Amino acid sequence: MRLYRLKHTENGVRPVLDEAPDPSPVPGEVLVKIQNASVNYRDLLLLGDPAMTEGVGRVPLSDAAGSVAAVGKGVADWKEGDPVCIPFFRDWIGGIFRNDYMSSAFGGPNTEGVLQDYVSVPARSLIAKPEYLSFAEAATLPCAAVTAWQALMVRGHLREGDTVLVQGTGGVALFALQLAVARGAQVIIISSSDEKLSRARKLGASELINYVRTPDWDETVNALTHGDGVSHVLELGGPETYPRSIKSIRAGGHIAQIGVLTGFGPRPDIDRIRSTNASIDGITVGSRDHFREMNAFLTHQEIHPVIDRVFPFEQAGAPCSSFRTVRDYRVASSRNLEVDPSVRTVFGFE
Ligand SMILES: NC(=O)c1ccc[n+]([C@@H]2O[C@H](COP(=O)([O-])OP(=O)(O)OC[C@H]3O[C@@H](n4cnc5c(N)ncnc54)[C@H](OP(=O)(O)O)[C@@H]3O)[C@@H](O)[C@H]2O)c1
């Protein structure tokens, strides 16, 4: 089979095309023939993680969809040809998150990723692909969509008429926008690009703020909500956005702490959380059960993920060829130069 491994090259750590023997089904597991895989910000973060690239290079990427190629001994729930999505975590089936689930994330330092022709997945972790979605669309769901779902619906208990602040127009942000609009919430979205804001408007955003022209966007958020602030913030930025997220939350509101787009280690002054009776929830993607619940909602609402470009499998290195580090990537993305990561990039395995 074909696969990519992260290796040191003269351009830095890159996915390098390789070959391996076709795998056989493992007892209790399902062998999935991958049709499409998609890229997340995490995959770029991991390019700089020594644990990913020391020794034998890992297979990158967590998100994919495909068809069951073979089932291992003892598997009764799946059959050859079933269309499926790969879960983000091999081991988080349901219930409350446990620390040891972290190492079971596909495409991380401890679990091989999905940028390969075949991936073996425990039968109980696998997710049926929503019928109305293409494989490429379904390949965008496991990380970005499930994260937005857990943040807004599971932990945030989003209701019709709530107000939601979404940061940027990346994968998690656009799924959050689509889910919130489908639930009947009002979405305020911030972006560095007027063109992307107008696309967000078409997806249902109510209020648009360009965070480059309006760096004090929290003041605008408060003005737009008559001084109240919003009921939900998807905190995607980290250190540079967190203080403004806290200033944007309404009394009793909910901040979902998710992202690190401007770096790690936010040290915000959280005193206002106390005085507003607001709450902050940490979010780490979601479980198989979250994924299933979300798929039922997506199917009912007929939500289609936004895809920008689909690359052939052989060009999987291309989307990250113009930058070496996440910092370069951030600069490129915020200036809208070589890379437009704000919509899903997907690889086709034809
Ligand atoms: N905790 C978890 O479980 C979890 C799961 C998934 C993702 N994440 C994290 O969530 C973040 C988003 O992930 P993603 O895959 O959706 O990223 P992505 O698709 O690469 O999103 C990039 C977009 O983020 C926006 N952005 C960058 N800097 C910003 C800033 N200072 N303020 C507001 N927006 C900014 C930009 O939007 P514009 O171009 O519109 O300006 C940019 O296009 C990442 O930090 C990722 O690591 C965490």
Coordinates of N, CA and C in Angstrom, one line a residue, residues 138-314:
A138 N -17.1 13.9 4.1 CA -17.1 13.1 5.4 C -15.7 13.1 6.0
A139 N -14.7 13.3 5.2 CA -13.3 13.2 5.7 C -13.0 14.5 6.5
T140 N -13.8 15.5 6.4 CA -13.5 16.8 7.2 C -14.1 16.7 8.6
L141 N -14.8 15.7 8.9 CA -15.6 15.7 10.2 C -14.9 15.4 11.4
P142 N -13.9 14.4 11.5 CA -13.5 13.8 12.7 C -12.9 14.8 13.7
C143 N -12.1 15.7 13.3 CA -11.5 16.6 14.3 C -12.3 18.0 14.4
A144 N -12.4 18.7 13.3 CA -12.9 20.1 13.3 C -14.4 20.0 13.7
A145 N -15.2 19.2 13.0 CA -16.6 19.2 13.3 C -17.0 18.7 14.6
V146 N -16.4 17.6 15.1 CA -16.7 17.0 16.4 C -16.3 18.0 17.5
T147 N -15.2 18.7 17.3 CA -14.8 19.7 18.3 C -15.8 20.8 18.4
A148 N -16.3 21.3 17.3 CA -17.3 22.4 17.3 C -18.6 21.8 18.0
W149 N -18.9 20.6 17.7 CA -20.1 20.0 18.2 C -20.0 19.8 19.7
Q150 N -18.9 19.3 20.2 CA -18.8 19.1 21.7 C -18.9 20.5 22.3
A151 N -18.1 21.5 21.7 CA -18.1 22.8 22.4 C -19.4 23.5 22.5
L152 N -20.2 23.4 21.4 CA -21.4 24.2 21.4 C -22.6 23.4 21.9
M153 N -22.7 22.2 21.4 CA -24.0 21.4 21.7 C -23.9 20.6 23.0
V154 N -22.7 19.9 23.2 CA -22.6 19.0 24.4 C -22.3 19.8 25.6
R155 N -21.3 20.6 25.6 CA -20.9 21.3 26.8 C -21.6 22.7 26.9
G156 N -21.9 23.3 25.7 CA -22.5 24.6 25.8 C -24.0 24.6 25.8
H157 N -24.6 23.4 25.5 CA -26.1 23.3 25.5 C -26.7 24.5 24.7
L158 N -26.2 24.7 23.5 CA -26.6 25.8 22.7 C -28.1 25.8 22.4
R159 N -28.8 26.9 22.5 CA -30.2 27.0 22.3 C -30.6 28.0 21.2
E160 N -31.7 27.9 20.6 CA -32.2 28.9 19.7 C -32.2 30.2 20.3
G161 N -31.7 31.2 19.6 CA -31.7 32.6 20.1 C -30.4 33.0 20.8
D162 N -29.6 32.0 21.2 CA -28.3 32.3 21.8 C -27.4 33.1 20.8
T163 N -26.4 33.7 21.4 CA -25.4 34.4 20.5 C -24.1 33.8 20.7
V164 N -23.4 33.6 19.5 CA -22.1 32.9 19.5 C -21.1 33.7 18.8
L165 N -19.9 33.8 19.5 CA -18.7 34.5 18.8 C -17.8 33.4 18.3
V166 N -17.5 33.5 17.0 CA -16.7 32.5 16.3 C -15.4 33.3 15.8
Q167 N -14.3 32.7 16.1 CA -13.0 33.4 15.7 C -12.4 32.8 14.5
G168 N -12.3 33.6 13.4 CA -11.7 33.2 12.2 C -12.6 32.4 11.3
T169 N -12.1 31.9 10.2 CA -12.9 31.1 9.2 C -12.2 29.8 8.9
G170 N -11.5 29.2 9.9 CA -10.9 27.9 9.7 C -11.9 26.8 9.9
G171 N -11.4 25.6 10.0 CA -12.2 24.4 10.0 C -13.2 24.4 11.2
V172 N -12.7 24.5 12.4 CA -13.5 24.4 13.6 C -14.5 25.6 13.5
A173 N -14.0 26.8 13.1 CA -14.9 28.0 13.1 C -16.0 27.8 12.1
L174 N -15.8 27.3 10.9 CA -16.9 27.2 10.0 C -17.9 26.1 10.4
F175 N -17.4 25.0 11.0 CA -18.4 24.1 11.5 C -19.2 24.7 12.6
A176 N -18.6 25.4 13.5 CA -19.3 26.1 14.6 C -20.4 27.0 14.0
L177 N -20.0 27.8 13.0 CA -20.9 28.7 12.4 C -22.1 27.9 11.8
Q178 N -21.8 26.9 11.1 CA -22.9 26.1 10.4 C -23.8 25.4 11.5
L179 N -23.2 24.9 12.5 CA -24.0 24.2 13.6 C -24.9 25.2 14.3
A180 N -24.3 26.4 14.7 CA -25.0 27.4 15.4 C -26.2 27.9 14.6
V181 N -25.9 28.2 13.4 CA -27.0 28.8 12.5 C -28.1 27.7 12.4
A182 N -27.8 26.4 12.3 CA -28.8 25.4 12.1 C -29.6 25.3 13.4
R183 N -29.0 25.6 14.6 CA -29.7 25.6 15.8 C -30.6 26.8 16.1
G184 N -30.4 27.8 15.2 CA -31.2 29.0 15.4 C -30.5 30.1 16.2
A185 N -29.2 30.0 16.4 CA -28.4 31.0 17.1 C -28.0 32.1 16.2
Q186 N -27.6 33.2 16.8 CA -27.0 34.4 16.1 C -25.5 34.3 16.2
V187 N -24.8 34.4 15.0 CA -23.4 34.2 15.1 C -22.7 35.5 14.7
I188 N -21.8 36.0 15.6 CA -20.9 37.1 15.2 C -19.5 36.4 14.9
I189 N -19.0 36.7 13.7 CA -17.7 36.1 13.3 C -16.7 37.2 13.0
I190 N -15.4 36.8 13.5 CA -14.3 37.8 13.2 C -13.4 37.1 12.2
S191 N -12.8 37.9 11.3 CA -11.9 37.3 10.3 C -10.9 38.4 9.9
S192 N -9.8 38.0 9.3 CA -8.8 39.0 8.8 C -9.2 39.4 7.4
S193 N -10.2 38.8 6.8 CA -10.5 39.0 5.4 C -11.9 39.4 5.2
D194 N -12.1 40.5 4.5 CA -13.5 40.9 4.1 C -14.2 39.9 3.2
E195 N -13.3 39.3 2.3 CA -13.9 38.3 1.3 C -14.4 37.1 2.1
K196 N -13.6 36.6 3.1 CA -14.0 35.5 3.9 C -15.3 35.8 4.7
L197 N -15.3 37.1 5.2 CA -16.5 37.5 6.0 C -17.8 37.4 5.1
S198 N -17.6 37.8 3.9 CA -18.8 37.8 3.0 C -19.2 36.4 2.7
R199 N -18.3 35.4 2.7 CA -18.6 34.0 2.5 C -19.3 33.5 3.8
A200 N -18.8 34.0 4.9 CA -19.4 33.6 6.2 C -20.9 34.1 6.3
R201 N -21.1 35.3 5.8 CA -22.5 35.8 5.7 C -23.4 34.9 4.9
K202 N -22.9 34.4 3.8 CA -23.7 33.4 3.0 C -24.0 32.1 3.8
L203 N -23.1 31.8 4.7 CA -23.4 30.6 5.5 C -24.3 30.9 6.7
G204 N -24.6 32.2 6.9 CA -25.6 32.5 7.9 C -25.1 33.4 9.1
A205 N -23.9 33.8 9.0 CA -23.4 34.7 10.1 C -24.2 36.0 10.1
S206 N -24.5 36.5 11.3 CA -25.4 37.7 11.4 C -24.5 39.0 11.4
E207 N -23.4 38.9 12.1 CA -22.6 40.1 12.3 C -21.1 39.8 11.9
L208 N -20.5 40.7 11.2 CA -19.1 40.4 10.7 C -18.2 41.5 11.2
I209 N -17.0 41.0 11.7 CA -16.0 42.0 12.2 C -14.6 41.6 11.6
N210 N -14.0 42.6 11.0 CA -12.6 42.4 10.5 C -11.7 42.7 11.6
Y211 N -11.0 41.6 12.1 CA -10.2 41.8 13.4 C -8.9 42.5 13.1
V212 N -8.5 42.7 11.8 CA -7.3 43.5 11.5 C -7.6 44.9 11.6
R213 N -8.8 45.3 10.9 CA -9.2 46.7 11.0 C -9.7 47.1 12.3
T214 N -10.3 46.1 13.0 CA -10.9 46.4 14.3 C -10.3 45.5 15.4
P215 N -9.0 45.9 15.8 CA -8.3 45.0 16.8 C -9.1 45.0 18.1
D216 N -9.9 46.0 18.5 CA -10.6 46.0 19.7 C -12.0 45.4 19.5
W217 N -12.0 44.2 18.8 CA -13.3 43.6 18.4 C -14.2 43.3 19.5
D218 N -13.7 43.1 20.8 CA -14.5 42.8 21.9 C -15.5 44.0 22.2
E219 N -15.0 45.2 21.9 CA -15.9 46.4 22.1 C -17.0 46.3 21.1
T220 N -16.7 46.0 19.9 CA -17.8 45.8 18.9 C -18.7 44.8 19.2
V221 N -18.2 43.6 19.7 CA -19.1 42.5 20.1 C -20.1 43.0 21.2
N222 N -19.6 43.8 22.2 CA -20.4 44.3 23.2 C -21.4 45.3 22.7
A223 N -21.0 46.2 21.8 CA -21.9 47.1 21.2 C -23.0 46.4 20.4
L224 N -22.6 45.4 19.7 CA -23.6 44.7 18.8 C -24.6 43.9 19.7
T225 N -24.2 43.6 20.9 CA -25.1 42.9 21.8 C -25.7 43.8 22.9
H226 N -25.7 45.1 22.6 CA -26.3 46.1 23.5 C -25.7 46.0 24.9
G227 N -24.4 45.8 24.9 CA -23.6 45.8 26.2 C -23.7 44.5 27.0
D228 N -24.4 43.5 26.5 CA -24.6 42.3 27.2 C -23.4 41.3 27.0
G229 N -22.8 41.3 25.8 CA -21.9 40.2 25.4 C -22.6 39.0 24.9
V230 N -21.8 38.0 24.4 CA -22.4 36.9 23.8 C -22.6 35.7 24.8
S231 N -23.5 34.8 24.4 CA -23.7 33.6 25.3 C -22.6 32.6 25.2
H232 N -22.0 32.5 24.0 CA -20.9 31.5 23.8 C -19.8 32.1 23.0
V233 N -18.6 31.8 23.5 CA -17.4 32.1 22.7 C -16.6 30.8 22.4
L234 N -16.3 30.6 21.1 CA -15.4 29.5 20.7 C -14.0 30.1 20.8
E235 N -13.2 29.9 21.8 CA -11.9 30.5 22.0 C -10.9 29.7 21.2
L236 N -10.6 30.2 20.0 CA -9.7 29.5 19.1 C -8.3 30.1 19.0
G237 N -8.2 31.3 19.4 CA -6.9 32.0 19.2 C -5.8 31.8 20.2
G238 N -6.2 31.7 21.5 CA -5.1 31.5 22.5 C -4.7 32.8 23.1
P239 N -3.4 33.0 23.4 CA -2.9 34.2 24.1 C -3.4 35.5 23.6
E240 N -3.5 35.7 22.3 CA -3.8 37.0 21.7 C -5.3 37.3 21.7
T241 N -6.1 36.3 21.8 CA -7.6 36.5 21.7 C -8.2 36.3 23.1
Y242 N -7.6 35.5 23.9 CA -8.3 35.1 25.2 C -8.8 36.3 26.0
P243 N -8.0 37.3 26.3 CA -8.5 38.4 27.1 C -9.7 39.1 26.5
R244 N -9.7 39.2 25.1 CA -10.9 39.8 24.5 C -12.1 38.9 24.5
S245 N -11.8 37.5 24.5 CA -12.9 36.6 24.6 C -13.6 36.8 26.0
I246 N -12.8 36.9 27.0 CA -13.4 37.1 28.4 C -14.2 38.4 28.5
K247 N -13.7 39.4 27.8 CA -14.4 40.7 27.8 C -15.7 40.6 26.9
S248 N -15.8 39.6 26.1 CA -17.0 39.5 25.2 C -18.1 38.6 25.8
I249 N -17.8 37.9 26.9 CA -18.8 36.9 27.3 C -19.9 37.6 28.2
R250 N -21.1 37.1 28.0 CA -22.2 37.7 28.8 C -22.3 37.1 30.2
A251 N -23.0 37.6 31.1 CA -23.3 37.0 32.4 C -23.8 35.6 32.2
G252 N -23.3 34.7 32.9 CA -23.7 33.3 32.8 C -23.3 32.6 31.5
G253 N -22.5 33.2 30.7 CA -22.1 32.7 29.4 C -21.1 31.6 29.5
H254 N -20.7 31.0 28.3 CA -19.9 29.8 28.2 C -18.8 30.0 27.2
I255 N -17.5 29.9 27.7 CA -16.4 29.9 26.8 C -15.9 28.5 26.6
A256 N -15.7 28.1 25.4 CA -15.1 26.8 25.0 C -13.7 27.1 24.7
Q257 N -12.8 26.6 25.5 CA -11.3 26.8 25.3 C -10.8 25.7 24.4
I258 N -10.5 26.1 23.2 CA -10.2 25.1 22.1 C -8.8 25.3 21.5
G259 N -8.5 26.5 21.1 CA -7.4 26.7 20.1 C -6.2 27.4 20.6
V260 N -5.2 27.3 19.7 CA -3.8 27.8 20.0 C -3.3 28.6 18.8
L261 N -4.2 29.2 18.0 CA -3.8 29.8 16.8 C -2.7 30.9 16.9
T262 N -2.7 31.6 18.1 CA -1.7 32.6 18.3 C -0.6 32.1 19.3
G263 N -0.6 30.8 19.6 CA 0.4 30.2 20.5 C -0.2 29.5 21.7
F264 N 0.6 28.9 22.5 CA 0.2 28.1 23.7 C 0.3 29.1 24.9
G265 N -0.3 28.6 26.0 CA -0.1 29.2 27.3 C -0.8 30.5 27.5
P266 N -2.1 30.6 27.2 CA -2.8 31.8 27.6 C -2.8 32.1 29.1
R267 N -2.5 33.2 29.5 CA -2.6 33.5 31.0 C -3.5 34.7 31.2
P268 N -4.8 34.5 30.9 CA -5.7 35.6 31.0 C -6.1 35.9 32.4
D269 N -6.5 37.1 32.6 CA -7.1 37.5 33.9 C -8.5 37.0 33.9
I270 N -8.7 36.0 34.7 CA -10.1 35.3 34.7 C -11.0 35.9 35.8
D271 N -10.6 37.0 36.4 CA -11.5 37.5 37.4 C -12.9 37.8 37.0
R272 N -13.0 38.2 35.7 CA -14.3 38.6 35.2 C -15.2 37.3 35.1
I273 N -14.6 36.2 35.0 CA -15.4 34.9 34.9 C -16.2 34.8 36.2
R274 N -15.5 35.1 37.4 CA -16.2 35.0 38.7 C -17.4 36.1 38.7
S275 N -17.0 37.3 38.3 CA -18.0 38.4 38.5 C -19.2 38.3 37.6
T276 N -19.0 37.5 36.5 CA -20.1 37.3 35.5 C -20.8 36.0 35.7
N277 N -20.4 35.1 36.6 CA -21.0 33.8 36.7 C -20.9 33.0 35.4
A278 N -19.8 33.4 34.6 CA -19.6 32.6 33.3 C -18.8 31.4 33.6
S279 N -18.6 30.5 32.6 CA -17.8 29.3 32.8 C -16.9 29.1 31.6
I280 N -15.8 28.4 31.9 CA -14.9 28.0 30.8 C -14.8 26.5 30.8
D281 N -15.0 25.9 29.6 CA -14.8 24.4 29.4 C -13.7 24.1 28.5
G282 N -12.8 23.2 28.9 CA -11.7 22.8 28.0 C -12.3 21.7 27.1
I283 N -11.9 21.8 25.8 CA -12.5 20.9 24.8 C -11.3 20.1 24.1
T284 N -11.4 18.8 24.1 CA -10.5 18.0 23.3 C -11.2 17.2 22.3
V285 N -11.5 17.7 21.2 CA -12.3 17.1 20.1 C -13.6 16.5 20.7
G286 N -13.7 15.1 20.7 CA -14.9 14.5 21.2 C -14.8 13.0 21.1
S287 N -15.8 12.3 21.6 CA -15.8 10.9 21.6 C -16.6 10.3 20.4
R288 N -16.6 9.0 20.3 CA -17.4 8.3 19.2 C -18.8 8.7 19.4
D289 N -19.3 8.7 20.6 CA -20.7 9.0 20.8 C -21.0 10.4 20.4
H290 N -20.1 11.4 20.7 CA -20.4 12.8 20.2 C -20.5 12.8 18.7
F291 N -19.5 12.0 18.0 CA -19.5 12.0 16.6 C -20.8 11.5 16.0
R292 N -21.3 10.4 16.6 CA -22.6 9.8 16.1 C -23.8 10.8 16.3
E293 N -23.8 11.4 17.5 CA -24.9 12.4 17.7 C -24.8 13.5 16.7
M294 N -23.6 14.0 16.5 CA -23.4 15.1 15.5 C -23.9 14.7 14.1
N295 N -23.5 13.4 13.7 CA -23.9 13.0 12.3 C -25.4 13.0 12.2
A296 N -26.1 12.6 13.2 CA -27.6 12.6 13.1 C -28.1 14.1 12.9
F297 N -27.5 15.0 13.6 CA -27.9 16.4 13.5 C -27.5 16.9 12.1
L298 N -26.3 16.6 11.6 CA -25.8 17.1 10.3 C -26.8 16.5 9.2
T299 N -27.2 15.3 9.4 CA -28.0 14.6 8.4 C -29.4 15.3 8.4
H300 N -29.9 15.5 9.6 CA -31.3 16.1 9.7 C -31.3 17.5 9.0
Q301 N -30.2 18.3 9.3 CA -30.1 19.6 8.8 C -29.5 19.7 7.4
E302 N -29.0 18.6 6.9 CA -28.3 18.5 5.5 C -27.2 19.6 5.4
I303 N -26.4 19.6 6.4 CA -25.2 20.5 6.4 C -24.1 19.9 5.6
H304 N -23.6 20.7 4.7 CA -22.4 20.3 3.9 C -21.2 21.0 4.3
P305 N -20.1 20.3 4.7 CA -18.8 20.9 5.0 C -18.3 21.8 3.9
V306 N -17.6 22.8 4.2 CA -17.0 23.7 3.2 C -15.6 23.1 2.8
I307 N -15.4 22.9 1.6 CA -14.1 22.3 1.1 C -13.5 23.3 0.1
D308 N -12.3 23.6 0.2 CA -11.6 24.6 -0.7 C -11.0 23.8 -1.9
R309 N -10.1 22.9 -1.6 CA -9.3 22.3 -2.6 C -9.2 20.8 -2.3
V310 N -9.2 20.0 -3.4 CA -8.9 18.6 -3.2 C -7.7 18.2 -4.0
F311 N -6.7 17.7 -3.3 CA -5.4 17.4 -4.0 C -5.4 15.9 -4.2
P312 N -4.7 15.4 -5.3 CA -4.5 14.0 -5.5 C -3.6 13.5 -4.4
F313 N -3.7 12.2 -4.1 CA -2.9 11.6 -3.0 C -1.4 11.9 -3.2
E314 N -0.9 11.8 -4.4 CA 0.5 12.0 -4.7 C 1.0 13.4 -4.3

